[in-house]
Tab-separated table of C-alpha atoms in Angstrom:
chain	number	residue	atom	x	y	z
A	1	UNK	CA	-1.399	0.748	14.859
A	2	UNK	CA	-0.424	-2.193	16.743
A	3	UNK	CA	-2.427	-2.123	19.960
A	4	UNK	CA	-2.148	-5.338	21.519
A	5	UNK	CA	-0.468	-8.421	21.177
A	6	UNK	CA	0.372	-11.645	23.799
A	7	UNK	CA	2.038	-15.092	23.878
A	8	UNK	CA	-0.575	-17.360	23.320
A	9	UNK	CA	0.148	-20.073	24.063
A	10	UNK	CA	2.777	-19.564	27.325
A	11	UNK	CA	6.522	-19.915	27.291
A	12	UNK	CA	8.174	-20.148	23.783
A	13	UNK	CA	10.885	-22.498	25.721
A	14	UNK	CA	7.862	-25.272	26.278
A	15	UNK	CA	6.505	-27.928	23.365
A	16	UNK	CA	4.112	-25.644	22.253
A	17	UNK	CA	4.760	-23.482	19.318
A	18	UNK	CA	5.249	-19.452	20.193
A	19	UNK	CA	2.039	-17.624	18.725
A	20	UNK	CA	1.863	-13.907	18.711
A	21	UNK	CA	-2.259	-12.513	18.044
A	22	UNK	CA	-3.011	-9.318	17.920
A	23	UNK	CA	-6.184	-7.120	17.109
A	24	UNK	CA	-6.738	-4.277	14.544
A	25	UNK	CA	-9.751	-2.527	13.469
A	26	UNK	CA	-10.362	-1.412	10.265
A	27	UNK	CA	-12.696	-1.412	7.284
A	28	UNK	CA	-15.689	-1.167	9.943
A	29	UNK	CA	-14.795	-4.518	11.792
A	30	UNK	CA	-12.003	-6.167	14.133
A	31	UNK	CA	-9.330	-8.163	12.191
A	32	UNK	CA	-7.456	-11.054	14.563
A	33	UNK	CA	-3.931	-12.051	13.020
A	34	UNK	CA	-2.378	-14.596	14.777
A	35	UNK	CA	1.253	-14.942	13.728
A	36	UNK	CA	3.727	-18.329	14.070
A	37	UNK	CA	7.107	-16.809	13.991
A	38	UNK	CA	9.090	-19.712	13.455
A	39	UNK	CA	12.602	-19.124	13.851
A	40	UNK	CA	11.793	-15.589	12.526
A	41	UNK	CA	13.739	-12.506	14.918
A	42	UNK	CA	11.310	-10.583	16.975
A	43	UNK	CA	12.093	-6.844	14.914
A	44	UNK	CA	11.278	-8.845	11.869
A	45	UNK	CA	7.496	-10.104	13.096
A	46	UNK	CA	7.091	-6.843	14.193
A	47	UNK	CA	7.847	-5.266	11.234
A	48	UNK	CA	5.796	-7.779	9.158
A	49	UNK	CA	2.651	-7.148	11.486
A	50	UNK	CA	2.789	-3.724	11.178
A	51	UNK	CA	3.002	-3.822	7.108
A	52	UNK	CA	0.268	-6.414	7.256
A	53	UNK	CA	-2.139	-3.854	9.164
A	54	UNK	CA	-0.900	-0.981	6.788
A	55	UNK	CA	-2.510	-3.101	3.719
A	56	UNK	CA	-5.678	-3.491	5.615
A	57	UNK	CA	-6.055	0.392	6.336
A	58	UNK	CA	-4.803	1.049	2.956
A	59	UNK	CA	-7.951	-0.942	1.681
A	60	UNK	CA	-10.072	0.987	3.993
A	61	UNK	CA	-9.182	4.372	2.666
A	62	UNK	CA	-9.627	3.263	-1.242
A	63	UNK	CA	-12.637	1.081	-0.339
A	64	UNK	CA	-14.721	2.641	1.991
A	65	UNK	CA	-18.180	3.408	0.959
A	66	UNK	CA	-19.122	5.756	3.770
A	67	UNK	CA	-16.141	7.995	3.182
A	68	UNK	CA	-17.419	10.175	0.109
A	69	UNK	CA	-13.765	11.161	-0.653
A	70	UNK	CA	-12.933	7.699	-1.028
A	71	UNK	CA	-12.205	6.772	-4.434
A	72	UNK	CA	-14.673	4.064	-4.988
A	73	UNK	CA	-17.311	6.630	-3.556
A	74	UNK	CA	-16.023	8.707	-6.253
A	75	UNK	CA	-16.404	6.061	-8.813
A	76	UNK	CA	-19.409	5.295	-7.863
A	77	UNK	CA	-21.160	8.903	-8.261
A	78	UNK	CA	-19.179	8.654	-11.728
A	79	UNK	CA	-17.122	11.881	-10.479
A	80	UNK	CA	-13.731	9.475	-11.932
A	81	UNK	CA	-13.242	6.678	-14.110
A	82	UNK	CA	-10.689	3.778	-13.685
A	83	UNK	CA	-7.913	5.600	-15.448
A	84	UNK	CA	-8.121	8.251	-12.627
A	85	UNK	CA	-8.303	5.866	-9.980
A	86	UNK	CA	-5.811	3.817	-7.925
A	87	UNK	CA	-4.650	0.556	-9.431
A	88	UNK	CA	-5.992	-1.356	-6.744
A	89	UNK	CA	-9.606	-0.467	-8.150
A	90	UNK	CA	-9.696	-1.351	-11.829
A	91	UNK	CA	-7.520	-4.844	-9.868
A	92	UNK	CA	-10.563	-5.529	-7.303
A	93	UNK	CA	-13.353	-4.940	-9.980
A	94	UNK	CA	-11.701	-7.569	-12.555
A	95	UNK	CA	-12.314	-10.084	-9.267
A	96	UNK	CA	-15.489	-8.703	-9.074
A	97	UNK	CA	-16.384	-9.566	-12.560
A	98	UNK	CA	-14.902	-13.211	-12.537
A	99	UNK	CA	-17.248	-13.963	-9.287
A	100	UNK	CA	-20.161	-12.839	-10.975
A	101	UNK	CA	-19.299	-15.310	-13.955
A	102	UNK	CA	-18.350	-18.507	-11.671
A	103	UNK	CA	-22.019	-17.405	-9.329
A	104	UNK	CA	-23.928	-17.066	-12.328
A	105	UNK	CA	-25.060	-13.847	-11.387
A	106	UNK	CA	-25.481	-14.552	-7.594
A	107	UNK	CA	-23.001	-12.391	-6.910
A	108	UNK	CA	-23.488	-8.544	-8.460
A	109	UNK	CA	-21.492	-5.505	-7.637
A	110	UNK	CA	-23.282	-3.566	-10.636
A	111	UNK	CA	-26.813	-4.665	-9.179
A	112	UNK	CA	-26.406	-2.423	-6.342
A	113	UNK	CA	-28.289	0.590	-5.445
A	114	UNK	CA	-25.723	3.756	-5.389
A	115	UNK	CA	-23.547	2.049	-8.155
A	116	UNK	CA	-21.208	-0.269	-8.234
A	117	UNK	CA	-20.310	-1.985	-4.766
A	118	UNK	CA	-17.208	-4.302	-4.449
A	119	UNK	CA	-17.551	-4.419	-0.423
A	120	UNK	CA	-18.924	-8.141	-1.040
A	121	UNK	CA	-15.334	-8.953	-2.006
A	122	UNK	CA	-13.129	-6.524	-0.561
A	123	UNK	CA	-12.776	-7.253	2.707
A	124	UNK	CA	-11.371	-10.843	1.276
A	125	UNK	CA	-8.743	-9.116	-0.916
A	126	UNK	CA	-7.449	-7.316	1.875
A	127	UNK	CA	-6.999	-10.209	4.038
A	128	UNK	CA	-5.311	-11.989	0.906
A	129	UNK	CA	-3.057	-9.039	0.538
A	130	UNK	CA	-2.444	-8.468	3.921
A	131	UNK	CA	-1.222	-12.496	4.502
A	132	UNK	CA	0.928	-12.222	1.536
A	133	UNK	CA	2.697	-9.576	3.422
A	134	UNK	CA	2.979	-12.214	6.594
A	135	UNK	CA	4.641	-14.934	4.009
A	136	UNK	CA	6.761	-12.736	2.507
A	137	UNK	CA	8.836	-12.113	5.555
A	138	UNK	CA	9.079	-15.541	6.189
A	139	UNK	CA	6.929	-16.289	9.218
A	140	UNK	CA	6.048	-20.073	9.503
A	141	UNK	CA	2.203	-19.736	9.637
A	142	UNK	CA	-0.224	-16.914	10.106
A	143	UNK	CA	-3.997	-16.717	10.111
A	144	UNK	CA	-5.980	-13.204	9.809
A	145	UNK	CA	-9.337	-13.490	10.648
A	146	UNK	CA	-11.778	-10.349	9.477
A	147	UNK	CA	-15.635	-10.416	10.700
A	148	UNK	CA	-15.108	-14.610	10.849
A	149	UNK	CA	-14.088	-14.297	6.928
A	150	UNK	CA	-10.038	-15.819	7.136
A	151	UNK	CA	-7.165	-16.832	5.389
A	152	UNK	CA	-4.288	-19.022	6.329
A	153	UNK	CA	-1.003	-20.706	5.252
A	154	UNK	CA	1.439	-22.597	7.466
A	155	UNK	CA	0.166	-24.590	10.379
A	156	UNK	CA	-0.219	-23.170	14.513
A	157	UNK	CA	1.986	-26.244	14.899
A	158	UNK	CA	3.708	-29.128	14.194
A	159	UNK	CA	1.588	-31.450	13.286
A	160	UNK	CA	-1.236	-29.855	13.481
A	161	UNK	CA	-3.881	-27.536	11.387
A	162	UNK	CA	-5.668	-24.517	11.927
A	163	UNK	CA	-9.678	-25.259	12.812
A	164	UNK	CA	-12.146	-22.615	12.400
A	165	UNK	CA	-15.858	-23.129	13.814
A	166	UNK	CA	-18.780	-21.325	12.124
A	167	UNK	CA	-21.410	-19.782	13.730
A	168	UNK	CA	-24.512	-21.290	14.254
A	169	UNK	CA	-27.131	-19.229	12.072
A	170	UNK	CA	-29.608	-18.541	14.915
A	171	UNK	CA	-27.673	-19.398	18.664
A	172	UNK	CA	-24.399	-17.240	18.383
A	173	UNK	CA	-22.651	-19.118	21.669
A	174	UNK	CA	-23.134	-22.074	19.463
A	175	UNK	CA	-21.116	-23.552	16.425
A	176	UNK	CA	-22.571	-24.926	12.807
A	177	UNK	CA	-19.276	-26.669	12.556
A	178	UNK	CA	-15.644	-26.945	12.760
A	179	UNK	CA	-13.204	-26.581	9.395
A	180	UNK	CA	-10.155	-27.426	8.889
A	181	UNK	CA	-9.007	-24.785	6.691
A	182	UNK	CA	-5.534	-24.843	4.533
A	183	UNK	CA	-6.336	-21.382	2.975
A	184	UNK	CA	-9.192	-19.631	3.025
A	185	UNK	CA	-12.983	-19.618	4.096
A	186	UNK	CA	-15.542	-17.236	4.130
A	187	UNK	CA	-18.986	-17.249	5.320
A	188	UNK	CA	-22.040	-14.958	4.949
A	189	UNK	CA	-25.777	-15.402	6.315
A	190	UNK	CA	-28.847	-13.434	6.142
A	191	UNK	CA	-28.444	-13.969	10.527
A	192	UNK	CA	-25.116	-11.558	9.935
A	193	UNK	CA	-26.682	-8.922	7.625
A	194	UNK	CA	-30.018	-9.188	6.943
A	195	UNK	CA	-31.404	-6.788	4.417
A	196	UNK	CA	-28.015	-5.800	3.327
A	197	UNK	CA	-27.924	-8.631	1.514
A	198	UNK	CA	-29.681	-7.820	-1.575
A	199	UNK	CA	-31.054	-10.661	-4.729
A	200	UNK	CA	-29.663	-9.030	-8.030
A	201	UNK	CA	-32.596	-10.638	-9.606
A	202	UNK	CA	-35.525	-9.375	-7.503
A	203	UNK	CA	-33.946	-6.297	-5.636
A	204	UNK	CA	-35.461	-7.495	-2.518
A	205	UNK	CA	-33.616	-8.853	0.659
A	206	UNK	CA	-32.042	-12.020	0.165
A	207	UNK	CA	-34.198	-15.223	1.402
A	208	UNK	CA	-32.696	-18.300	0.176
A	209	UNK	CA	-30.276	-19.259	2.938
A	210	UNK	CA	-29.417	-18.670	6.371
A	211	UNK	CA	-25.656	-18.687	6.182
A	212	UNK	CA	-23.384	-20.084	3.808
A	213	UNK	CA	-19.527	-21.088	3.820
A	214	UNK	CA	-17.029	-20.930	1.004
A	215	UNK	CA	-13.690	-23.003	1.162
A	216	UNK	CA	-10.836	-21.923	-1.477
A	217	UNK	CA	-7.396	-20.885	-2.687
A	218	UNK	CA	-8.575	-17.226	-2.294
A	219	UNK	CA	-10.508	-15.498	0.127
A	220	UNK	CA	-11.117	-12.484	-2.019
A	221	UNK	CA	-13.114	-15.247	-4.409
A	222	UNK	CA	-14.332	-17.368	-1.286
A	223	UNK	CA	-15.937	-13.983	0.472
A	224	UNK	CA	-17.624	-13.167	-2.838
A	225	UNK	CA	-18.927	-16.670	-3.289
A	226	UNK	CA	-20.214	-16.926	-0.242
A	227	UNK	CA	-22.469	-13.773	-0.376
A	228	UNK	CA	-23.207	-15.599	-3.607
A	229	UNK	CA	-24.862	-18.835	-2.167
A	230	UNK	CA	-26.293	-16.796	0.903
A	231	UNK	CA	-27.919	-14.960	-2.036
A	232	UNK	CA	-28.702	-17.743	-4.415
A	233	UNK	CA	-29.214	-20.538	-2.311
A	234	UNK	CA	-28.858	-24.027	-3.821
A	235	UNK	CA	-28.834	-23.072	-7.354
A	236	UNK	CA	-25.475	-20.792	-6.403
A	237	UNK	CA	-23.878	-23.773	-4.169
A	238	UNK	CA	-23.801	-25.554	-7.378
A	239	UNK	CA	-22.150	-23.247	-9.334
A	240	UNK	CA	-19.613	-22.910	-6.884
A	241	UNK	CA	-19.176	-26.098	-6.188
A	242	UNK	CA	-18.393	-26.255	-10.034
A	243	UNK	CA	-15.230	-24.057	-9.625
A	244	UNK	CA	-12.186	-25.573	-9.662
A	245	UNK	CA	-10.889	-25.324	-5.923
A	246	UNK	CA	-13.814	-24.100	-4.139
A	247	UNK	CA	-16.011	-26.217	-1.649
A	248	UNK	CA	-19.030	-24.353	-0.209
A	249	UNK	CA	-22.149	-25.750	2.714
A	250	UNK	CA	-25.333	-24.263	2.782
A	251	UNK	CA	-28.000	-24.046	5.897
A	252	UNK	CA	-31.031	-23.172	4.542
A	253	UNK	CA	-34.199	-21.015	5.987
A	254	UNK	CA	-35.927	-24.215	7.183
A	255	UNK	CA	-32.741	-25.815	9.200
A	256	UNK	CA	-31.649	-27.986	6.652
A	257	UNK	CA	-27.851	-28.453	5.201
A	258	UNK	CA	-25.955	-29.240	2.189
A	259	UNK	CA	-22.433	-29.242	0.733
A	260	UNK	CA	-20.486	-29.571	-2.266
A	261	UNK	CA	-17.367	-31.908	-2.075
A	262	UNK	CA	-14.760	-30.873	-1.278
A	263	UNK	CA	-15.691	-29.464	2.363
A	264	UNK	CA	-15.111	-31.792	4.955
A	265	UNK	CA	-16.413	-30.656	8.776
A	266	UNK	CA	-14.114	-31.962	12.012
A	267	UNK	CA	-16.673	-31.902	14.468
């Protein structure tokens, strides 16, 4: 499970804080956790890293859409209902539902073709999950990036904060912006995934925006959101930018950019 890891940062003995990163795929993409130790024994960050990973995979197998023995592919063909699910299920669609009531609609599991389709969120609750595992053991910061969708608590440093650049909609070697990010942030763009990202309303390919970032408490809520406003364009940014603790910027199709308060960019 663990299959690579390195100081990043050089000898622990300098000024510079000890950093451990290390790379894991799973749920079809390449999650980056960078771990700050702390004080925290080296058995014990291993151990944490490795339980952190688990609840990642764990995700995968009750999440995954292209495994038809998963059990949301099961729930989805209406072979099971929630009571014969995992409680992780009935846990992720409740999020599900509260996104599509703060996006207005923007954001629609139901509206899918196939059934019902939590992958808009999922990949964010893992992440969450997985980071509570990292806190838990008492590491002094950790970030787990998933796709460029992260969450964070702690700091790399004394002093200092973890920045996160987002990708420029239509140069990849190039940068929309820097955030400073305390918790989470998520961001989704039609650049990313096209025609996967369907309008509930019209059932065509999304057209509104060309990416879209979502700044919150939760990155379950800020991954959803953010497929929201990528969906919705500037009608969703205002909704989310209505919800208590979530910030959101929008690049639209023609170049142009807007934000709600509450996102502030470094650079």
């Amino acid at each position: 499970m663990i299959r690579q890891e390195r100081n990043a940062l050089g000898d622990p003995g300098r000024d510079r804080p000890f950093l451990l990163t290390h790379a894991e795929t799973a749920m079809g993409t390449v999650f980056s956790l960078t771990l700050v130790p702390g004080g925290l024994p080296e058995p014990r960050v291993r151990s944490a890293l490795g339980a952190a990973c688990a609840t990642l995979h764990h995700a995968d197998a009750i999440f995954s859409t292209w495994d038809r023995q998963s059990p949301v592919s099961r729930l989805r063909r209406g072979e099971a209902d929630l009571s014969q699910l995992p409680v992780e299920v009935a846990e992720v669609l409740q999020q599900c539902q509260a996104a599509r009531q703060i996006s207005g609609g923007w954001f629609d599991p139901w509206a899918m073709p196939g059934g019902v389709d939590p992958t808009g969120l999922v990949k964010g609750w893992a992440v969450d999950r997985g980071l509570a595992v990292l806190r838990q053991a008492g590491l002094a910061g950790a970030i787990v990036n998933g796709g460029g969708d992260l969450a964070a608590f702690g700091s790399p440093g004394p002093g200092q904060r973890w920045r996160v650049g987002i990708r420029h909609p239509w140069c990849a070697d190039a940068l929309a912006g820097v955030v400073e990010v305390e918790a989470a942030m998520a961001t989704s763009g039609t650049y990313e995934r096209g025609a996967h990202l369907i309008d509930p309303v019209t059932r065509a390919p999304a057209c509104r925006a060309a990416s879209a970032t979502v700044t919150g408490p939760s990155l379950a809520m800020a991954d959803a959101l953010a497929t929201a406003v990528a969906v919705g364009g500037d009608e969703a940014l205002a909704l989310v930018g209505a919800a208590e603790g979530y910030a959101a910027h929008l690049i639209r199709p023609d170049g142009s950019e807007i934000s709600t308060d509450g996102i502030t960019f470094v650079s």
